[in-house]
XYZ file of C-alpha atoms in Angstrom:
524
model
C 23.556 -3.308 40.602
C 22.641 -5.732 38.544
C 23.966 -9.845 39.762
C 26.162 -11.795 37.801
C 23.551 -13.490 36.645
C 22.229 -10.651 34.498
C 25.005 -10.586 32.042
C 23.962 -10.114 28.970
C 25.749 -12.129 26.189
C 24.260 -14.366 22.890
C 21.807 -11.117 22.043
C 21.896 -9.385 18.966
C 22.310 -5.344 18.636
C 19.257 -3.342 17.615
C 18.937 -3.408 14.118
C 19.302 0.685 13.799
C 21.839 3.587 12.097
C 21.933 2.279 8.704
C 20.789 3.538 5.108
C 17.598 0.968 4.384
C 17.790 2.023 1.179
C 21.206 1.187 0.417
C 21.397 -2.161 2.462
C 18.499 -3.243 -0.042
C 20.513 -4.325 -3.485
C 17.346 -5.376 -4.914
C 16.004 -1.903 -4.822
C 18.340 0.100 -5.492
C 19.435 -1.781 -8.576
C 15.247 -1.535 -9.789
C 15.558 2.121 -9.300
C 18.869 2.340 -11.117
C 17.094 0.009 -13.709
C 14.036 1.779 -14.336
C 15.436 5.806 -14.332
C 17.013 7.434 -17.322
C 20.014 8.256 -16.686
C 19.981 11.533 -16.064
C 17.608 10.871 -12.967
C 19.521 8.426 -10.948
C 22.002 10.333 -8.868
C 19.217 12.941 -7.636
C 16.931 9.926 -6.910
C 19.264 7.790 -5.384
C 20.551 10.639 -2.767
C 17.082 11.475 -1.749
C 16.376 8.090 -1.326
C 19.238 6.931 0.825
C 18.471 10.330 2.743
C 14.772 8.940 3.171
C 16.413 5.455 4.061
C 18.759 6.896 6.290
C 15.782 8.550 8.158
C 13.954 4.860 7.921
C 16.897 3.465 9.715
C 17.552 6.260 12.228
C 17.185 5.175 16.352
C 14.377 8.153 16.645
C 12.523 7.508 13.732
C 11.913 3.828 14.560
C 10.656 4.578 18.195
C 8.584 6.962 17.119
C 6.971 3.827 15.131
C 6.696 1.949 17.628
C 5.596 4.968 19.921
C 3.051 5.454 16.977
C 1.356 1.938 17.374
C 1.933 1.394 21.105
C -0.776 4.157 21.422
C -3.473 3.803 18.683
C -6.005 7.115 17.754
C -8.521 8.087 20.169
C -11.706 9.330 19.091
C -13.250 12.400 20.321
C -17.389 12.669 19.496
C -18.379 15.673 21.463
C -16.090 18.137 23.114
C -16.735 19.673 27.218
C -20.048 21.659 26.119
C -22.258 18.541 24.519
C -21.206 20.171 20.622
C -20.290 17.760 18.147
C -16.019 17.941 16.898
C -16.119 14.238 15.393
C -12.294 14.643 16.225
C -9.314 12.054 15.771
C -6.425 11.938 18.097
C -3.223 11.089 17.441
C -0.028 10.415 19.266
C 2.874 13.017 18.576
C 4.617 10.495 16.575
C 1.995 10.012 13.971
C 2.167 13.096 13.241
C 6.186 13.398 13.008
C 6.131 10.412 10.988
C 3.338 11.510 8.492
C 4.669 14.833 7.990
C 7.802 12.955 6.995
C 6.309 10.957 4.657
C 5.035 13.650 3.380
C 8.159 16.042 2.922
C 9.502 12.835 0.938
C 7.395 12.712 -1.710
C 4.974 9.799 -0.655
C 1.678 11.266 -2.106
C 3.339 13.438 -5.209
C 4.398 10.994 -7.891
C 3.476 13.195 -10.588
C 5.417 16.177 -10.549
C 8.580 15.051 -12.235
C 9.990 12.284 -14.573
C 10.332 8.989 -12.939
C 8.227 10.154 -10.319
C 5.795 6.710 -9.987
C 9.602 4.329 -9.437
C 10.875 7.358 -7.058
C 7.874 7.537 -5.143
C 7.197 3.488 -5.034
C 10.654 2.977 -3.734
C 9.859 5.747 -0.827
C 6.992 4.234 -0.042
C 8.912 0.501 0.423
C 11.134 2.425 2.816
C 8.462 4.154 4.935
C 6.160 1.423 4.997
C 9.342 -0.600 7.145
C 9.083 1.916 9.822
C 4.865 2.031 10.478
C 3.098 0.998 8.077
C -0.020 2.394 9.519
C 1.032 6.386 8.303
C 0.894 4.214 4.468
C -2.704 4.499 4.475
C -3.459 8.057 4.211
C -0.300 8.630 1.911
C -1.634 5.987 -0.306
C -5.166 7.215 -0.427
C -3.691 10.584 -1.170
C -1.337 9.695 -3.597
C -4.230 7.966 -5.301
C -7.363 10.653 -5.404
C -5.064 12.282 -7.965
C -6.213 10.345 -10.977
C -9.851 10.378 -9.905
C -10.382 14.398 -9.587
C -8.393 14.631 -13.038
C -11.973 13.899 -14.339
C -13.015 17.219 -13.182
C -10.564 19.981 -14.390
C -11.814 22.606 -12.098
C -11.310 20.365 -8.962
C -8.021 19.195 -10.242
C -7.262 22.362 -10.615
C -8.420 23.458 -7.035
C -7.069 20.464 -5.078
C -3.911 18.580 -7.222
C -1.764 21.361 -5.512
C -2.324 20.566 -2.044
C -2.804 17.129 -2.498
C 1.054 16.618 -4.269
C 2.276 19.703 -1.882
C 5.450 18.419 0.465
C 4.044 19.793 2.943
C 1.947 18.475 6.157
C -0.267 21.024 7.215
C -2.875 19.417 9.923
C -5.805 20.422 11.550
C -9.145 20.896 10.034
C -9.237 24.185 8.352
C -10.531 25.490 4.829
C -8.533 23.477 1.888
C -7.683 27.237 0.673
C -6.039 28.089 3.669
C -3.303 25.447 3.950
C -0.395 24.640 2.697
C -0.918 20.504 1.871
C -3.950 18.601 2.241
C -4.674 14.433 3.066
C -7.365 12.368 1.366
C -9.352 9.653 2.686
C -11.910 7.501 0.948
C -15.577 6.358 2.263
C -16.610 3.373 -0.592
C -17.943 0.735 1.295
C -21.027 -0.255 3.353
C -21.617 -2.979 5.573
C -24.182 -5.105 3.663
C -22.376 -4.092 0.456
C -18.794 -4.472 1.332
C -16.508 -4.849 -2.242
C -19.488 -5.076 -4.106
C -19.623 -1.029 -4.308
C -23.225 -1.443 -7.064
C -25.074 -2.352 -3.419
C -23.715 1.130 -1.633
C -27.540 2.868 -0.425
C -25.643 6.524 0.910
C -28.166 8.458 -0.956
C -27.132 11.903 -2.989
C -29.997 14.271 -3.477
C -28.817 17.851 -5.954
C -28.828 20.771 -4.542
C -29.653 24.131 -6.226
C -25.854 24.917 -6.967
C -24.660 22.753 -10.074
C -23.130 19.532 -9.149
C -23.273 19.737 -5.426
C -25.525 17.330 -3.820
C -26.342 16.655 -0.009
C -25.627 13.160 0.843
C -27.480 10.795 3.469
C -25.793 7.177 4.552
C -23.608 5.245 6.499
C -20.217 4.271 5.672
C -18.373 1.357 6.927
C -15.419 1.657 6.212
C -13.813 5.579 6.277
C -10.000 5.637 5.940
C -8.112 8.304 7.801
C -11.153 10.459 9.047
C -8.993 13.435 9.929
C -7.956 13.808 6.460
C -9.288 17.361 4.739
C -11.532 15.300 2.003
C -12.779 12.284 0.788
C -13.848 10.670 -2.205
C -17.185 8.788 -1.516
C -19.625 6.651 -3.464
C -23.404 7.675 -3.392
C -26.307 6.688 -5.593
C -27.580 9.802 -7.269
C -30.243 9.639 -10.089
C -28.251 8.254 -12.273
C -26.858 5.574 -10.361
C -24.002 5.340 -8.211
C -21.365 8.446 -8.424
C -18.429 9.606 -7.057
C -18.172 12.623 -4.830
C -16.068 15.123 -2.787
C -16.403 15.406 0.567
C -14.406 17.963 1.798
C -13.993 18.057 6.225
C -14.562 21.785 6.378
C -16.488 24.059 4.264
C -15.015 26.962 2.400
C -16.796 29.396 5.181
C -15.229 27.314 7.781
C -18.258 25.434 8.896
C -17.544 21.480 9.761
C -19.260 19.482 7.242
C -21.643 17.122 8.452
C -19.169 14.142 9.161
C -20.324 12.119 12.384
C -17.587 9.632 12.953
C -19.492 6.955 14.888
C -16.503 4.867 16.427
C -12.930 3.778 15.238
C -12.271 0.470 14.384
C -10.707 -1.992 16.675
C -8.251 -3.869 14.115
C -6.062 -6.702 14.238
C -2.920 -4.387 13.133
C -2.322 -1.109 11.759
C -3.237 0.047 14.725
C -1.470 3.500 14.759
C -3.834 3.895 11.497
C -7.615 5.429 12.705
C -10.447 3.669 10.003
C -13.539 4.908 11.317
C -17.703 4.278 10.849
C -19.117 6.980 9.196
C -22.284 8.834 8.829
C -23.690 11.831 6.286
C -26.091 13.505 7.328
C -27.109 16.425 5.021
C -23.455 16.588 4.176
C -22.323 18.627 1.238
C -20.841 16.756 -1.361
C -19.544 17.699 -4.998
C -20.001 15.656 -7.726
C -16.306 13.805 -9.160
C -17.581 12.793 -12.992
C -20.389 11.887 -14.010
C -23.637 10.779 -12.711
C -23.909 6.848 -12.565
C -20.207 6.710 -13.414
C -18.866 6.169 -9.346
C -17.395 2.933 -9.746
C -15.221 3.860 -13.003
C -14.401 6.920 -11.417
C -12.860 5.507 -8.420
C -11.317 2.424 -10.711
C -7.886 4.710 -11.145
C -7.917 5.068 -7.407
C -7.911 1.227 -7.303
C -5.202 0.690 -9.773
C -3.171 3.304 -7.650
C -3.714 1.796 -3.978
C -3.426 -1.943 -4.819
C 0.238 -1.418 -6.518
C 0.517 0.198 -3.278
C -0.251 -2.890 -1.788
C 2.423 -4.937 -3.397
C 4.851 -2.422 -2.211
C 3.888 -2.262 0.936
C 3.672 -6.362 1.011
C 7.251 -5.675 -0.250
C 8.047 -3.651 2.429
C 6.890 -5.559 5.309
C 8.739 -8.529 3.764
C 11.895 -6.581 3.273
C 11.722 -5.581 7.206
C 10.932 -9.150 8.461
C 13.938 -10.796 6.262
C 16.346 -7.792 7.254
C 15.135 -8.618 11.350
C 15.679 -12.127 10.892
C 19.279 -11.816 9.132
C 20.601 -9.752 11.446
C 19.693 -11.377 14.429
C 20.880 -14.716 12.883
C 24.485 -13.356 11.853
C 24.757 -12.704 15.739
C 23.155 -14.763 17.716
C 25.214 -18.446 18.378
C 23.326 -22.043 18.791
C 25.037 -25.657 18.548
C 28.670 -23.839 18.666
C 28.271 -21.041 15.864
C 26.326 -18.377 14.538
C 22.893 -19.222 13.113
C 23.862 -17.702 10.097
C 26.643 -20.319 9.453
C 24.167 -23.063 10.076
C 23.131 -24.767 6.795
C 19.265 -25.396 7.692
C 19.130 -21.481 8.658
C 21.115 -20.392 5.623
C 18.197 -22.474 3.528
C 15.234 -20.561 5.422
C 17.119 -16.986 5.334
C 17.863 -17.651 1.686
C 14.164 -18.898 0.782
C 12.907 -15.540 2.881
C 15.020 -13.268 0.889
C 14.474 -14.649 -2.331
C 10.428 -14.361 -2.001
C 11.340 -10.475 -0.783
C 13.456 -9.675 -3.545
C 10.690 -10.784 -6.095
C 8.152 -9.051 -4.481
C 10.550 -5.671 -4.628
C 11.287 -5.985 -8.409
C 7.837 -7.187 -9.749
C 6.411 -3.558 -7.411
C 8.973 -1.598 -8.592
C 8.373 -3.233 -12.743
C 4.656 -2.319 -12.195
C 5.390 1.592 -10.846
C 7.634 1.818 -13.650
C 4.991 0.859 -16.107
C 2.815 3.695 -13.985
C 5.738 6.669 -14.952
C 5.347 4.758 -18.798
C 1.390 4.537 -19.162
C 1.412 8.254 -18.103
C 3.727 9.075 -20.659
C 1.294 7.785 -23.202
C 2.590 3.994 -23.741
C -0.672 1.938 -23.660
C 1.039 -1.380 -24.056
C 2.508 -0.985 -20.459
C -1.431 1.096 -19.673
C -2.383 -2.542 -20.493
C 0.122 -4.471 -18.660
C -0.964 -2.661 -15.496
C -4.888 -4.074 -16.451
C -3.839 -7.727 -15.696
C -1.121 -7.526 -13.528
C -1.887 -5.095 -10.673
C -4.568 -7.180 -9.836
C -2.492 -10.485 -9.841
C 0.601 -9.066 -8.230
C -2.080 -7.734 -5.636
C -3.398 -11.130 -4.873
C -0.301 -13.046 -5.027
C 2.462 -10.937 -3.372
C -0.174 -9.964 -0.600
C -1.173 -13.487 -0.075
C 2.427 -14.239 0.438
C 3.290 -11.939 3.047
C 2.531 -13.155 6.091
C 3.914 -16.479 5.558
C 6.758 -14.723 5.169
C 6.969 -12.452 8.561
C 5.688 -15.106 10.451
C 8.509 -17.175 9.500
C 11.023 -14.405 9.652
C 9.800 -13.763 13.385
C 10.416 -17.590 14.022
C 14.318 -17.105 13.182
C 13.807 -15.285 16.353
C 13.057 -18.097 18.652
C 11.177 -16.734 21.224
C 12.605 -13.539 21.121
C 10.706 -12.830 17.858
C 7.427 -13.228 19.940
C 8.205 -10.594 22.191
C 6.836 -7.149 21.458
C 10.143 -5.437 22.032
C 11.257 -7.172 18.955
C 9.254 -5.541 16.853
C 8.393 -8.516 14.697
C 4.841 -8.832 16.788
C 4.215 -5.536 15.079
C 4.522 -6.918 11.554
C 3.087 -9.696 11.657
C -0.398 -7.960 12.856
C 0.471 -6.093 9.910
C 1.542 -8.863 7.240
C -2.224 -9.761 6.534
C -3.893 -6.507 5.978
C -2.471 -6.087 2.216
C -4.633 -9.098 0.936
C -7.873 -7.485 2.527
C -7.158 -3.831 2.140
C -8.558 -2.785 -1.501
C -10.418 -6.105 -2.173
C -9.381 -9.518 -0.947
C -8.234 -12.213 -2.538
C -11.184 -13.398 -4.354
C -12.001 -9.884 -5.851
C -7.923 -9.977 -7.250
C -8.716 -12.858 -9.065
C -12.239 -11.853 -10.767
C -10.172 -8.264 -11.957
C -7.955 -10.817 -13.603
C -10.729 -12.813 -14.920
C -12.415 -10.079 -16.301
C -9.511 -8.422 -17.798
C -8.589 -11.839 -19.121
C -11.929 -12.215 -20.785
C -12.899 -8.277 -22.058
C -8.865 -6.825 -22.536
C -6.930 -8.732 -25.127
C -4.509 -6.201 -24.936
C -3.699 -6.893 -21.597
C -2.388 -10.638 -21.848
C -0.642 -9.220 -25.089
C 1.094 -7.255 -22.835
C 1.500 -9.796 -20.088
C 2.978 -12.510 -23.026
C 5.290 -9.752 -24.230
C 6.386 -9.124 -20.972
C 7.340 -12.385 -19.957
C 8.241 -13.474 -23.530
C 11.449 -11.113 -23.076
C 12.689 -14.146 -20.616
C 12.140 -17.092 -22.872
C 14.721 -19.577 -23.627
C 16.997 -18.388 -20.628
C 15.297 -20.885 -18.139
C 13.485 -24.067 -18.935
C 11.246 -24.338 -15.871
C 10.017 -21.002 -16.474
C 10.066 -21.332 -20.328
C 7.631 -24.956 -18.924
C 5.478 -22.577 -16.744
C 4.888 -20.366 -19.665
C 3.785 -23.211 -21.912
C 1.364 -24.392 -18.963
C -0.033 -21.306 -18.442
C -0.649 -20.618 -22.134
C -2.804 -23.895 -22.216
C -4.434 -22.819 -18.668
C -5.519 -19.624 -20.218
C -6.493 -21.282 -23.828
C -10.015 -22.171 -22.641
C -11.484 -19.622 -19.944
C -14.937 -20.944 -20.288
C -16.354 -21.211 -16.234
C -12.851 -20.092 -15.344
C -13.992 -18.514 -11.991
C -13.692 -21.631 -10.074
C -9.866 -21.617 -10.890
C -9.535 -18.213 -11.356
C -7.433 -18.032 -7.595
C -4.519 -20.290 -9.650
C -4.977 -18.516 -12.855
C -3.440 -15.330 -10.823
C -1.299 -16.956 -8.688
C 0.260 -18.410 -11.737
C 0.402 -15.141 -13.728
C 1.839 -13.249 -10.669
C 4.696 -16.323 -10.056
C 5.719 -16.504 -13.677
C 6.069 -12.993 -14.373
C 8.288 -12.518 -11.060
C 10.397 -15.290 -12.841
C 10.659 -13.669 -15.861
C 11.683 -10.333 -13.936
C 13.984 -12.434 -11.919
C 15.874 -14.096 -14.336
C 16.146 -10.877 -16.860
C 17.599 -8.218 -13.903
C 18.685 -10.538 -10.690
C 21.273 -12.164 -10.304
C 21.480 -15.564 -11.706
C 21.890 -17.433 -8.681
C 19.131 -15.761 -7.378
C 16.761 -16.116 -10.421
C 17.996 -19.997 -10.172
C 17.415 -20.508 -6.790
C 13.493 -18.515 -7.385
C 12.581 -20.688 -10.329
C 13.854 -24.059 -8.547
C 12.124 -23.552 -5.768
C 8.857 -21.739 -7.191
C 8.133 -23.285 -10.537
C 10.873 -26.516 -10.414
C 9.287 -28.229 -7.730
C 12.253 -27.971 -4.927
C 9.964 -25.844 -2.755
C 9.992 -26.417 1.179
């Protein structure tokens, strides 16, 4: 019996049994925004079905279930004999084969798909992000094996299937299939041109055996990968598939599993090929451009996840404040709290509708506009660095409208912030960002066409932002040794084109409040 001591008053409820997908205006009103018509009442009830699974008691322990006990590698099973095995909690798995079933890794199957998949993905990433990574990767080979018809052909099925079929078996005898990726090397890192795994051809045309360590391999239990090795020609891109079409194990060694800050229910693993058969993706020498589309693909997914994470931390922080009381009231009421919740949300709602513009642009630049094919060349990259950049500021401080509480584990705000940096590192860091906007700056004039256009549509409607356009314009007049700068040059193109968004689709106290406090100078 617990003493009178122990009773429990001043605490808010557990955030859980609500539609995340219909509690976030934002989002839904970018979805609504960017569907044809005739698309928005399927996507929004299989969204608020995927947000009412994201909100569900059992789905979220099974997140937290999911990180509280993190993959365990298995090198060598009872008999000495190599498996190069992964383990994973139950929970990874239910949550994966939920992503999955909704759609996270098949954005090409229908009109709309890239917004109806994006938004998914903001909802799943709020419940752990770790199961993101092999979705994303997934999601992503697509593009890259489109340069080969006959492995498009042989693995697009699997790879967009619904389905989560695991264990390591034959790619022809399942049902759905999961991609990883093994690019970079430890003295090579980003810079993918210093990668030394080796590629030698074997008799069959365009399958090589391959000979090198890798890093960094995400999701090692996945059934392939798409890997960078220097063949004759120069660096290539190839297919590793897990298990051979006989059934043999491919040569795979997985050497040990990262120890990582977060994203801890997520297995990246050191890698080594040894004699392991590979087939060639493209052409000889032509790895890097290969795998650019891949790029492209998993830094948007970046920003949405950033999105996502933000989305999480503002939603934890609101509801705790419009509960818990301080100084005779709630939180909620209190002015200095209403100006941090307000600033939180605000940064969260531009991150969700400059993601959701870019996937948009995705469904478009399929479709066979090139303007918006261009748009995506500049602003991926600075959306990447920016939003990324901004989102642990943003969890940390959500967790501290939690008081102590917030620095408890059984909050669940711990989680994300371990989480909230790995978006800025994940797919190049910060400084690689802002040389992909240099460069496109400097070899794509049809990308800042695009950009202008873009944000051109919001001219005239807000003079600090109509100001920020002018300054930028004379930032980007003279590029000459731009590279020392080029970190502001994509913060600024990120900030003003979130703006723009802002003040075209949000509300206007919301796009007032943004451009005050972003571009005005009434930050802090």
């Amino acid at each position: 019996m617990a003493g009178s001591t122990h009773t429990v008053t001043n605490q808010a409820p557990p955030l859980t049994g609500y539609d995340v997908f219909a509690a976030d205006r934002a989002l839904t009103e970018a979805v609504e925004r960017h569907l044809a018509a005739e698309l928005r009442e399927e996507a929004v009830a299989e969204l608020s079905g995927t947000g009412r699974g994201c909100g569900a008691p059992q789905t979220q322990e099974w997140g937290a279930q999911a990180d509280a006990h993190p993959p365990v590698l298995r090198t060598h099973d009872r008999y000495g004999r190599r498996v190069d095995e992964v383990d994973f909690h139950p929970s990874w798995h239910r949550l994966l084969g939920k992503g999955v079933s909704a759609g996270l890794t098949d954005a090409r199957s229908r009109p709309g798909g890239h917004v109806r998949r994006a938004a998914g993905f903001v909802l799943w990433t709020q419940v752990e992000a770790g199961v993101c990574g092999p979705l994303s990767t997934t999601h992503a080979a697509v593009p890259v094996l489109r340069a080969d018809p006959g492995l498009a052909a042989e693995w697009e099925p699997l790879l967009t299937s619904r389905v989560y079929d695991r264990g390591l078996r034959p790619a022809r005898l399942k049902a759905g299939v999961l991609f990883g990726t093994g690019l970079t090397e430890k003295q090579g890192g980003s810079d993918l041109r210093a990668n030394t795994t080796s590629a030698r051809p074997l008799a069959e045309d365009g399958t090589y055996e391959l000979t090198g360590h890798k890093w960094f391999c995400s999701a090692p239990m996945s059934d392939g990968f798409l890997v960078l090795a220097r063949a004759r020609g120069g660096p290539t891109c190839f297919l590793v598939p897990r298990v051979l079409a006989d059934g043999t194990r491919n040569a795979f060694l997985i050497q040990r599993l990262k120890d990582k800050l977060g994203n801890r229910s997520n297995a990246s693993a050191e890698v080594e090929f040894a004699g392991t058969w590979a087939r060639r993706v493209g052409e000889e020498g032509r790895g890097t451009a290969a795998v650019a589309g891949m790029a492209e693909a998993t830094r948007l997914d970046c920003v949405l996840g950033s999105a996502g994470l933000m989305r999480q931390a503002v939603a934890q922080a609101v509801h705790h404040c419009a509960y818990r009381e301080a100084f005779g009231g709630k939180l909620a009421d209190k002015p200095l709290m209403r100006n941090v919740l307000a600033d939180l949300a605000l940064e969260s709602e531009a991150a969700t509708v400059l993601g959701m513009r870019l996937a948009a642009a995705c469904d478009a630049a399929e479709a066979g506009d090139e303007r918006e094919r261009a748009l995506l060349r500049l602003a991926v990259p600075a959306a990447k660095y920016w939003v990324a950049k901004r989102c642990a500021p943003v969890v940390v401080e959500a967790a501290e409208c939690l008081g102590g509480n917030g620095y408890v584990e059984e909050s669940g705000m711990p989680r994300l912030v371990r989480e909230s940096p790995l978006n800025s590192v994940w797919e190049g860091a910060g400084n690689v960002q802002a040389l992909e906007v240099l460069r496109a700056l400097e070899r794509e004039p049809a990308a800042l066409n695009a950009y202008l256009t873009e944000v051109g549509a919001a001219r005239g409607a807000d003079h600090r932002l109509d100001a920020a356009i002018r300054g930028l314009l004379t930032e980007l007049a003279d590029l000459a040794a731009a590279e020392g700068r080029a970190r502001l040059l994509a913060e600024r193109l990120a900030l003003v084109l979130q703006c723009a968004l802002l003040v075209r689709y949000a509300p206007a106290e919301v796009a007032d409040a943004f451009c005050a406090s972003r571009l005005g100078g009434d930050g802090g």
